[in-house]
Short mmCIF file of C-alpha atoms in Angstrom, two decimals:
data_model
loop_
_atom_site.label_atom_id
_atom_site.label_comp_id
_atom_site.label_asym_id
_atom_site.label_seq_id
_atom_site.Cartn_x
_atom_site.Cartn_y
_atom_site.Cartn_z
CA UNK A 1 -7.03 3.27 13.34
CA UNK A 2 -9.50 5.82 11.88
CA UNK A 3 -10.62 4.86 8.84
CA UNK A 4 -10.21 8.53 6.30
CA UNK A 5 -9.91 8.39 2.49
CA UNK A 6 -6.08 9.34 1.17
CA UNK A 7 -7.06 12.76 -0.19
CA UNK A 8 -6.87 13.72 3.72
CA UNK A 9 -4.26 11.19 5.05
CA UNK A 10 -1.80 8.40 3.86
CA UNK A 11 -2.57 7.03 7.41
CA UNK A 12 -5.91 5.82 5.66
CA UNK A 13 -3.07 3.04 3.39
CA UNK A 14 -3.91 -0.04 5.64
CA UNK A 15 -4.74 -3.09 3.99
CA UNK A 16 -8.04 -3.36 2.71
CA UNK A 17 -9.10 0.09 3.47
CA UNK A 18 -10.30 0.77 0.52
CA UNK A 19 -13.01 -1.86 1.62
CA UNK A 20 -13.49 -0.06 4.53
CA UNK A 21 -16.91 1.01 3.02
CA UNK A 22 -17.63 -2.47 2.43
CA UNK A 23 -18.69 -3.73 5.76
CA UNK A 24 -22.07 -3.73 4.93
CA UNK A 25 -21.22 -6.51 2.48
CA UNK A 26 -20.42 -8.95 5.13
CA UNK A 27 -22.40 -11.27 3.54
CA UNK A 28 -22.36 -11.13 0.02
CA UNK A 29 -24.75 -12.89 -2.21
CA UNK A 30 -23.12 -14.93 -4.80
CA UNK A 31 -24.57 -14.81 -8.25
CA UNK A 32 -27.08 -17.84 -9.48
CA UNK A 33 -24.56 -19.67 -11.38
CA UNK A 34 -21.90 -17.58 -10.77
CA UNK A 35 -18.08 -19.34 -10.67
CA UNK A 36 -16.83 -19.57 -7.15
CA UNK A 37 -13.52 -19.32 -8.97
CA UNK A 38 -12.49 -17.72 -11.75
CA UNK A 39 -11.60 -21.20 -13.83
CA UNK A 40 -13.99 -19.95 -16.60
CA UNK A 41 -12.87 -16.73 -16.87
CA UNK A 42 -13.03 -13.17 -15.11
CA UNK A 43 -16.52 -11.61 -16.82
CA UNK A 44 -17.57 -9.82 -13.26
CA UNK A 45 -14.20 -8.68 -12.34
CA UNK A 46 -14.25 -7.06 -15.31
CA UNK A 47 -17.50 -5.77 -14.72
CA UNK A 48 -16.68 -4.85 -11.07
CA UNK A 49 -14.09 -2.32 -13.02
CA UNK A 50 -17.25 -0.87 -15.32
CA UNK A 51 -18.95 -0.69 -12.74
CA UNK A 52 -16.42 1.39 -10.60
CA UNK A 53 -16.27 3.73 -13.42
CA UNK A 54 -19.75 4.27 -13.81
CA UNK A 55 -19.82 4.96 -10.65
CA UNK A 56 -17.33 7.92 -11.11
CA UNK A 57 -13.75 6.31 -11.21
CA UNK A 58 -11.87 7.87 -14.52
CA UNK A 59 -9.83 4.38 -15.16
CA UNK A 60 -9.62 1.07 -13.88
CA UNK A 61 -7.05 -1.47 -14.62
CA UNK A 62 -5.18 -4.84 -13.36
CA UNK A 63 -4.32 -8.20 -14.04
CA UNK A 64 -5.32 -11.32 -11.89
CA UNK A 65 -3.86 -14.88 -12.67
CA UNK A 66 -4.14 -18.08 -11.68
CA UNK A 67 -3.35 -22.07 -12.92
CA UNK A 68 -5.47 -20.78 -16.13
CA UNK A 69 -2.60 -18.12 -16.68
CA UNK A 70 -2.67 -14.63 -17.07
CA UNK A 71 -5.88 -11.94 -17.46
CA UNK A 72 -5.92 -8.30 -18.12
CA UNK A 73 -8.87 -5.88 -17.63
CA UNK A 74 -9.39 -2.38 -17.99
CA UNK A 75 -12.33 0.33 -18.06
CA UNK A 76 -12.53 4.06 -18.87
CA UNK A 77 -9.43 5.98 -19.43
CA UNK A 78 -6.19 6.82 -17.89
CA UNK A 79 -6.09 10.57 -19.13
CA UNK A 80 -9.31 12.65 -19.47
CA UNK A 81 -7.74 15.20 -21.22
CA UNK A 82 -6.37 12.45 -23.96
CA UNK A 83 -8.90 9.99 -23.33
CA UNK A 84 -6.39 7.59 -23.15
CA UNK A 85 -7.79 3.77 -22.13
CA UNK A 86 -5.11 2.10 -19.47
CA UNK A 87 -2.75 -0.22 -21.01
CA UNK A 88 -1.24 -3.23 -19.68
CA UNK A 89 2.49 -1.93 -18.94
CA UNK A 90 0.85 1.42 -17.39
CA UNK A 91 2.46 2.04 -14.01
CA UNK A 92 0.87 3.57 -11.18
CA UNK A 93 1.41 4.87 -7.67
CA UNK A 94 1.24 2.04 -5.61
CA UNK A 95 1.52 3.50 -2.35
CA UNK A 96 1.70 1.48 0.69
CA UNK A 97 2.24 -1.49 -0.80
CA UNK A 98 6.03 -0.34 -0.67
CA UNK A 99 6.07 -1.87 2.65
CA UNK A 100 6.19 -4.92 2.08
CA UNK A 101 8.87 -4.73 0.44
CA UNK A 102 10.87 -3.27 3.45
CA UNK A 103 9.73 -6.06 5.20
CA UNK A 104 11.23 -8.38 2.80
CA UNK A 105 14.73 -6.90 2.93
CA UNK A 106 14.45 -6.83 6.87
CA UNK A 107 13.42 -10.14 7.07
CA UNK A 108 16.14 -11.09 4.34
CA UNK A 109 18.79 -9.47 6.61
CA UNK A 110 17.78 -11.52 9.54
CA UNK A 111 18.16 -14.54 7.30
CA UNK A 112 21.72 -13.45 6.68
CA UNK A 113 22.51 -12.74 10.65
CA UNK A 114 22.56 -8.93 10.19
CA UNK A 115 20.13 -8.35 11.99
CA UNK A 116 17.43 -10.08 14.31
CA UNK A 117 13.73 -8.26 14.19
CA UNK A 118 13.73 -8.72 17.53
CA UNK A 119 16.49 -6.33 18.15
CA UNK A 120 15.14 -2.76 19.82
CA UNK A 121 15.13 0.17 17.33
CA UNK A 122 17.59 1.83 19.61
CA UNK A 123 19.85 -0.67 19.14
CA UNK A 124 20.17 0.10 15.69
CA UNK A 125 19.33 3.92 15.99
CA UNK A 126 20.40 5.62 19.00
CA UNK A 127 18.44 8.22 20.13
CA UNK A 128 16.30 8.61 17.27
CA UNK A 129 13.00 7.20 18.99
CA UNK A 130 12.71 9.44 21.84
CA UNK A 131 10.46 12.59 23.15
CA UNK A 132 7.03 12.61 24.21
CA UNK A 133 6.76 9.46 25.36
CA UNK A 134 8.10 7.50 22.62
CA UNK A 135 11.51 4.76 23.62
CA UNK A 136 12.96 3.13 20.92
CA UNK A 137 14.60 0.75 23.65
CA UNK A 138 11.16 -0.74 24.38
CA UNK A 139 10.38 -0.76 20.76
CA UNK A 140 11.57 -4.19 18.37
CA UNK A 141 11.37 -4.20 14.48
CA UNK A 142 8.87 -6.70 15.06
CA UNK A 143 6.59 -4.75 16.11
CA UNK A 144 7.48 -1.86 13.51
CA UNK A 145 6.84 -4.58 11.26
CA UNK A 146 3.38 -5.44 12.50
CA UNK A 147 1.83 -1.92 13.88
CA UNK A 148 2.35 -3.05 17.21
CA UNK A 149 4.55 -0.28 18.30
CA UNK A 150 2.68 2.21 19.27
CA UNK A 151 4.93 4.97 17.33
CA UNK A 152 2.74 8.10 16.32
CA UNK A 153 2.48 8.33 12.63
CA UNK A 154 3.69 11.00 11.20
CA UNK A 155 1.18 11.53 8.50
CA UNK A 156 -1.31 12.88 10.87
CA UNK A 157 0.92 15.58 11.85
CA UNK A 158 -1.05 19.41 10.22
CA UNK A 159 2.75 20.08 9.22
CA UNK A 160 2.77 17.69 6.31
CA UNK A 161 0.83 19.77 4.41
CA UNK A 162 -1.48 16.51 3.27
CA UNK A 163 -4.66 18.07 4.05
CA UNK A 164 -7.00 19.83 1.41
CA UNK A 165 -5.61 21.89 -1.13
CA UNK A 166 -3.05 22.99 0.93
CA UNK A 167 -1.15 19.83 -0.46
CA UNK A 168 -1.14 21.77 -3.79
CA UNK A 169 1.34 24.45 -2.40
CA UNK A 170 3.59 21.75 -1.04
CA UNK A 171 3.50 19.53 -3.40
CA UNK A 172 7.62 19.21 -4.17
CA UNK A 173 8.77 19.78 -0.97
CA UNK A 174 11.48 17.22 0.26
CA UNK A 175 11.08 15.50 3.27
CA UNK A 176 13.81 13.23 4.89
CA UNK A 177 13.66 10.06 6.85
CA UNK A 178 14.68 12.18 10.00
CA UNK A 179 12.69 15.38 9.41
CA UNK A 180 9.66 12.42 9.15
CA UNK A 181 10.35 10.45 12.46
CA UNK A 182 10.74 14.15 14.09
CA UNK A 183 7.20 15.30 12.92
CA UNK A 184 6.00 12.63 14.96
CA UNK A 185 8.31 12.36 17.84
CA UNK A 186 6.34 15.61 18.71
CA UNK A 187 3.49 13.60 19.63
CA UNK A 188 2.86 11.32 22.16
CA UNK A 189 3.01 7.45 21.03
CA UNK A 190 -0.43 5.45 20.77
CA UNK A 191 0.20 3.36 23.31
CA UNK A 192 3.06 1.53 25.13
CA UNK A 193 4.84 -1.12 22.65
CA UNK A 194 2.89 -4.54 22.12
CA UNK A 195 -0.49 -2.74 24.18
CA UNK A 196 -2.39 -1.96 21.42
CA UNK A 197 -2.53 -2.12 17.32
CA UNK A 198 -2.44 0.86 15.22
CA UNK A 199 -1.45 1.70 11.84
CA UNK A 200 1.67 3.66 11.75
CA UNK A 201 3.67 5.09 8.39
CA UNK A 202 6.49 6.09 10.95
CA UNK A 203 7.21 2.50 11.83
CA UNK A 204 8.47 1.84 7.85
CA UNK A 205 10.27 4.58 8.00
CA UNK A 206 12.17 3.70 10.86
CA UNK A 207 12.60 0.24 9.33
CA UNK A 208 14.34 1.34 6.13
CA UNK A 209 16.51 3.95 7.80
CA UNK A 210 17.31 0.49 9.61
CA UNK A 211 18.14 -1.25 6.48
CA UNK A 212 20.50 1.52 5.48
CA UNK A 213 22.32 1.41 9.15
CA UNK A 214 22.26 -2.57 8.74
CA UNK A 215 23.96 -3.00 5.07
CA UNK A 216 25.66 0.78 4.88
CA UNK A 217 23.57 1.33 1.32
CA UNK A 218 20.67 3.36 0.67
CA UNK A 219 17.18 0.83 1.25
CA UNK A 220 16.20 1.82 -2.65
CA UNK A 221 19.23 0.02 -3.72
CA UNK A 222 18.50 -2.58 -1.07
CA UNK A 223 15.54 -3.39 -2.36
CA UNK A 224 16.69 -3.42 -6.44
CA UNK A 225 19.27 -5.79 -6.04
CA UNK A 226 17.55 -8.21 -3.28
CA UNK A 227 13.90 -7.78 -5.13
CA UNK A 228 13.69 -5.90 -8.40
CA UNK A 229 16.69 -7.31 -10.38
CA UNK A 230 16.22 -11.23 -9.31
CA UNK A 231 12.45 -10.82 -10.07
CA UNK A 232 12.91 -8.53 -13.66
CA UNK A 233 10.85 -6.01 -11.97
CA UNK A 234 11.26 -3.87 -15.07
CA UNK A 235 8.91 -1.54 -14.40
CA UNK A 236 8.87 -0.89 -10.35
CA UNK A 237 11.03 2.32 -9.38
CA UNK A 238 11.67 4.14 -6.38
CA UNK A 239 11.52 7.77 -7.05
CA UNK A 240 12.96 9.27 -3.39
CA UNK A 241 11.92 13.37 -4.91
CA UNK A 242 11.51 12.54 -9.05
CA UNK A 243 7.84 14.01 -9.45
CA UNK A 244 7.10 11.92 -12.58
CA UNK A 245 5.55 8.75 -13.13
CA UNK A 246 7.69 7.32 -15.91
CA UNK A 247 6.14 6.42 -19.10
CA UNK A 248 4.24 4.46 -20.02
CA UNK A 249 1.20 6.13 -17.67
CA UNK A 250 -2.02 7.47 -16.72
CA UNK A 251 -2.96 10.62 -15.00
CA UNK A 252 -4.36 10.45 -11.35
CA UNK A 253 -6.85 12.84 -10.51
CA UNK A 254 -8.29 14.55 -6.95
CA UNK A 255 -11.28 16.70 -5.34
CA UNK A 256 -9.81 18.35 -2.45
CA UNK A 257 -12.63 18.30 0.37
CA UNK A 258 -11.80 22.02 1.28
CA UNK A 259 -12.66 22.88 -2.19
CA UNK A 260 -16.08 24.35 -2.29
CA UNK A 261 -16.08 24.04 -6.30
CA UNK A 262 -15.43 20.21 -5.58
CA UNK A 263 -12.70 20.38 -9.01
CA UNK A 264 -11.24 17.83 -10.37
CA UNK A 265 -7.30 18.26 -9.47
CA UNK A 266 -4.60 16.07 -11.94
CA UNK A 267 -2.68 15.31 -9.01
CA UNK A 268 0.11 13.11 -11.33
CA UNK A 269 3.30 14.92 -10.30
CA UNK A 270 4.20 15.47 -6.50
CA UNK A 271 7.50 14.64 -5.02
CA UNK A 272 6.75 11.37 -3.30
CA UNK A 273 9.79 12.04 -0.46
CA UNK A 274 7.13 12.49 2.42
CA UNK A 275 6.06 9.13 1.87
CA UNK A 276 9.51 7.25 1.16
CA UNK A 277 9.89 3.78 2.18
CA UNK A 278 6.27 3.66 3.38
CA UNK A 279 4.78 4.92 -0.17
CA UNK A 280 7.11 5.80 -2.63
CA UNK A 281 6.59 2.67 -5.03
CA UNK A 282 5.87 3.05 -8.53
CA UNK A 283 5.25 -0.69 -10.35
CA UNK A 284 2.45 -1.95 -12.65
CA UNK A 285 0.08 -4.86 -11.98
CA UNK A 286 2.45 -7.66 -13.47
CA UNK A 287 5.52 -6.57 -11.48
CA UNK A 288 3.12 -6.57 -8.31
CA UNK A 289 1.64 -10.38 -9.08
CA UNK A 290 4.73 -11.45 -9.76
CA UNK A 291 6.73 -10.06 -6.77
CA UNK A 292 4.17 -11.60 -4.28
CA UNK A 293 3.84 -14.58 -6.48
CA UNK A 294 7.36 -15.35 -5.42
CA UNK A 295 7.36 -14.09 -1.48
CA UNK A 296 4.39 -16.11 -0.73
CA UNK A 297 5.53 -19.13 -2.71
CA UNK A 298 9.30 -18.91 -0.63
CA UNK A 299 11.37 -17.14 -3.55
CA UNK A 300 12.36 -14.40 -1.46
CA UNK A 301 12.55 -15.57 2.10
CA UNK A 302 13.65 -19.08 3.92
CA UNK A 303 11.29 -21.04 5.10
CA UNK A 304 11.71 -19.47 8.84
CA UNK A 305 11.65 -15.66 7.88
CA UNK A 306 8.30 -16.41 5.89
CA UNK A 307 6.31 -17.78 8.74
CA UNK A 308 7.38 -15.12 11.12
CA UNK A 309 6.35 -12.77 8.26
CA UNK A 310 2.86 -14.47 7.94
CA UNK A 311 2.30 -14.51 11.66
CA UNK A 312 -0.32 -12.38 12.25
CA UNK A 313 -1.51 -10.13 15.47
CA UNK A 314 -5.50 -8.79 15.04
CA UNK A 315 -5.97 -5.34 13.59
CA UNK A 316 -9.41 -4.35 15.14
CA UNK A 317 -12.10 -2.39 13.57
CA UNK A 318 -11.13 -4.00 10.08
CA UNK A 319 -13.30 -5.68 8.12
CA UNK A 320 -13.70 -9.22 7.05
CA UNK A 321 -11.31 -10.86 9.60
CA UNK A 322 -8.12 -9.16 9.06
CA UNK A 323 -4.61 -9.70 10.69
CA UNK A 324 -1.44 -8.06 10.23
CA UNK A 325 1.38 -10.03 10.07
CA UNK A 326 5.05 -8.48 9.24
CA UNK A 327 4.83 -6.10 6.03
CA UNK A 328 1.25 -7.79 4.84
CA UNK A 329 -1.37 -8.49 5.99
CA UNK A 330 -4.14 -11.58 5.38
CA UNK A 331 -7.93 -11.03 5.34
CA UNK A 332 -10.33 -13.65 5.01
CA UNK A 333 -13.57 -12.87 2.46
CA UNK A 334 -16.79 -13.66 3.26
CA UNK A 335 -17.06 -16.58 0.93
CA UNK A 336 -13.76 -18.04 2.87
CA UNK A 337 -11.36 -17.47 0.60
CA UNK A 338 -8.04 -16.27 2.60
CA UNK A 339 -5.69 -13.96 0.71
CA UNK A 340 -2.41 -12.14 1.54
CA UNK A 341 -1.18 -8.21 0.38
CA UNK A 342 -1.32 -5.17 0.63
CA UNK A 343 -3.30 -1.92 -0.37
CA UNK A 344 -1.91 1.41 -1.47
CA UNK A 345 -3.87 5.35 -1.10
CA UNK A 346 -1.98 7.93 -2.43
CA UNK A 347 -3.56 11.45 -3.43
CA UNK A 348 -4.77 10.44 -6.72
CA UNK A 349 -4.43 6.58 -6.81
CA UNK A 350 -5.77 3.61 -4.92
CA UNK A 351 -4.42 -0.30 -5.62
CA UNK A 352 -4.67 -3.46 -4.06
CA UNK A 353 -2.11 -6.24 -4.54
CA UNK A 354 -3.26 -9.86 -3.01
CA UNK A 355 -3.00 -13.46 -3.39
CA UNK A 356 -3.65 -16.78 -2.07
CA UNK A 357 -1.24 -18.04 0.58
CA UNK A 358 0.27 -20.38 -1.71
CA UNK A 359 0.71 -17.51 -4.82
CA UNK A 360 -0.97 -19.17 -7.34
CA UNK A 361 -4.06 -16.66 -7.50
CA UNK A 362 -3.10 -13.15 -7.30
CA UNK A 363 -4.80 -10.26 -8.26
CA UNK A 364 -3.29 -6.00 -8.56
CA UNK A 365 -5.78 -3.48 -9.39
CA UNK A 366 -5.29 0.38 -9.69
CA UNK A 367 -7.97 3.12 -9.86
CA UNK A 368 -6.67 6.69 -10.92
CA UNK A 369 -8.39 8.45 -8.49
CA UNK A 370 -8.97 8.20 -4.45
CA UNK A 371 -12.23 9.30 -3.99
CA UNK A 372 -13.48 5.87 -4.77
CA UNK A 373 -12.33 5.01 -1.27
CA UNK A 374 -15.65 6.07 -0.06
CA UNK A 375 -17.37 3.60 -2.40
CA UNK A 376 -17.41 -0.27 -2.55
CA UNK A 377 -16.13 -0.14 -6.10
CA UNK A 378 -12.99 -1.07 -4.59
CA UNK A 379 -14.58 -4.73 -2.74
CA UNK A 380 -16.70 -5.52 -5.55
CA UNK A 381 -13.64 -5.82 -8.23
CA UNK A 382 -12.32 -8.67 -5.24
CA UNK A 383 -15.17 -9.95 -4.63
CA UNK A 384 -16.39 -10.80 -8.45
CA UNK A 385 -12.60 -12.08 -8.84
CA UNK A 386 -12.49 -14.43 -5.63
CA UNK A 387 -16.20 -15.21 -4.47
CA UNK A 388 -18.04 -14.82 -8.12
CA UNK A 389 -20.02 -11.97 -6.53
CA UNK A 390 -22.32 -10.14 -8.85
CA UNK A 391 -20.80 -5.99 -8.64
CA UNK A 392 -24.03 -3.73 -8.86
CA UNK A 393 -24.72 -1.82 -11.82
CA UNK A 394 -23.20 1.20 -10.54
CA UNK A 395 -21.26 2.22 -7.50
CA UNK A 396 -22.19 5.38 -5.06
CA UNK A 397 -19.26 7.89 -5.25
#
């Protein structure tokens, strides 16, 4: 997986890759008498988000909580036109972290004997994994699930229009599920299925459009009945082409790197349809801690579906020990603390929803921008909130 910031590919969504810059910080220094929890409160996570906004992030925002309860923090301002500060309900692009949530309804189909994710993708759609190289007989949902495939992703593909400013021409077009899989069915695979690891945006897709073969409804719907409704999700949506964030929001903001004036582009309205089920999620930082609140502490799955979920393969070339398991993935922080989620890059926004294995200490952070993920603003705000590391005065944009 190369490792590129999300103004030039969604590819760049894997977990933690906005700490990509980070690896330098393999051994973090923890503060002189510095908590090595939180249980006295969240001072330098809330300096971690100062920090990432002197550093040149417009607004930071996010809750963390733990068996203290609940903590909100928030620094500069959503809308630099208004000069808005975030707010607490503010929703947000949250990008990738959408699939985990397919993985969840998979794995809660399996649970009802719909499906098994160890059935092939052609089994459940014929013919639509094929050219190039690619076989969806020799290809299970288990390892769509886990980046194991080998399936091209089709964000790479020049035709997507993701790249530069040329997004800002395209920036409503509607993709579909099957005009996504063909973009990259024109490329040869990665590697044979289960040879290698590599990030792929395809796989999700092909996961959903299995949902919607599976249960005969649209995965959206899936997902707000199984997920969204049982939870009170109130403020999570999934768009499909709607361009707007609904209120109440921030702005997200761009600097295209083909733009030789380096401008600051509000990059709030796009239709989201070339991301779908792999990106498409709108939610706000309580919605987040409280939907993986309840799949790592067994709300959502049975007991079996949530180990397979949280059996992980190694994603090389990722920092800080990470694994992927099914939908999430876990990374381990250099002061030992082991956490669980998911990060989200979209053009304009970059979040990060994690917690402890047994949900009791989760954190969801958004910044309104993606050029922060060539910083380490991003892996001080988690590393003030889970190792009581010191962030630096300011962060190098």
């Amino acid at each position: 997986m190369v490792m590129l910031t999300v103004r030039t590919r969604l590819a760049a969504v894997v977990v933690a890759a906005t700490m990509a810059a980070a690896i330098g910080l393999t051994a973090p220094a923890k503060a002189d008498g510095a908590p090595a929890a939180p249980a006295t409160g969240h001072g330098l996570t809330q300096a971690a988000l100062d920090s990432a906004v002197k550093g040149g992030v417009p607004g930071a925002f996010g809750q963390a909580h733990d068996t203290h309860g609940s903590w909100y923090g928030s620094s500069g301002v959503s809308d630099l036109t208004t000069r808005r500060p975030p707010l607490p309900p503010d929703r947000f692009r949250a990008g990738s972290i959408s699939k985990t949530l397919v993985a969840t309804v998979v794995l809660q189909l399996e649970a009802e004997g719909r499906l098994s994710i160890d059935d092939t993708v052609e089994k459940w759609l014929p013919g639509v994994v094929r050219g190039h190289g690619h076989d969806g007989s020799k290809i299970t949902l288990r390892r769509l699930l886990n980046h194991t495939s080998g399936v091209y992703d089709y964000t790479e593909d020049p035709g997507l229009h993701l790249l530069g400013t040329d997004f800002l021409a395209h920036r409503y077009d509607t993709w579909t599920p099957e005009q996504l899989v063909a973009l990259a069915m024109k490329h040869r695979p990665n590697f044979e299925p289960g040879a290698g690891w590599s990030y792929s945006t395809t796989a999700f897709t092909l996961a959903a459009m299995v949902i919607e073969r599976a249960t005969g409804h649209t995965y959206a719907s899936e997902a707000k009945r199984r997920i969204f409704t049982p939870l009170g999700l109130r403020a999570s949506t999934l768009p499909g082409t709607y361009p707007r964030i609904p209120a109440p929001s921030g702005r997200m903001y761009t600097v295209f790197s083909d733009d030789p004036e380096h401008r600051v582009h509000d990059i709030t309205e796009f239709n989201p349809s070339w991301a779908w089920s792999a990106g498409e999620l709108i939610s706000s930082p309580s919605d987040l801690n409280r939907f993986f609140t309840a799949l790592l502490g067994g709300k959502l799955l049975p007991r079996a579906q949530l180990k397979e979920m949280t059996t992980t393969v190694p994603s090389p070339n990722f920092p800080w020990g990470q694994e992927a398991g099914l939908g999430i993935f876990r990374l381990t922080l250099p002061c030992g603390t082991e956490l669980w989620g998911h990060t989200g890059f979209l053009p304009g926004s970059q979040s990060i929803a994690y917690t402890t294995r047994d949900g009791q200490h989760g954190l969801v952070y958004n910044f309104n921008t993606d050029w922060a993920g060539e910083t380490d603003a991003a892996a001080y705000v988690f590393l003030a909130e889970y190792c009581g590391t010191t962030p630096p005065l300011t962060t190098h944009p």
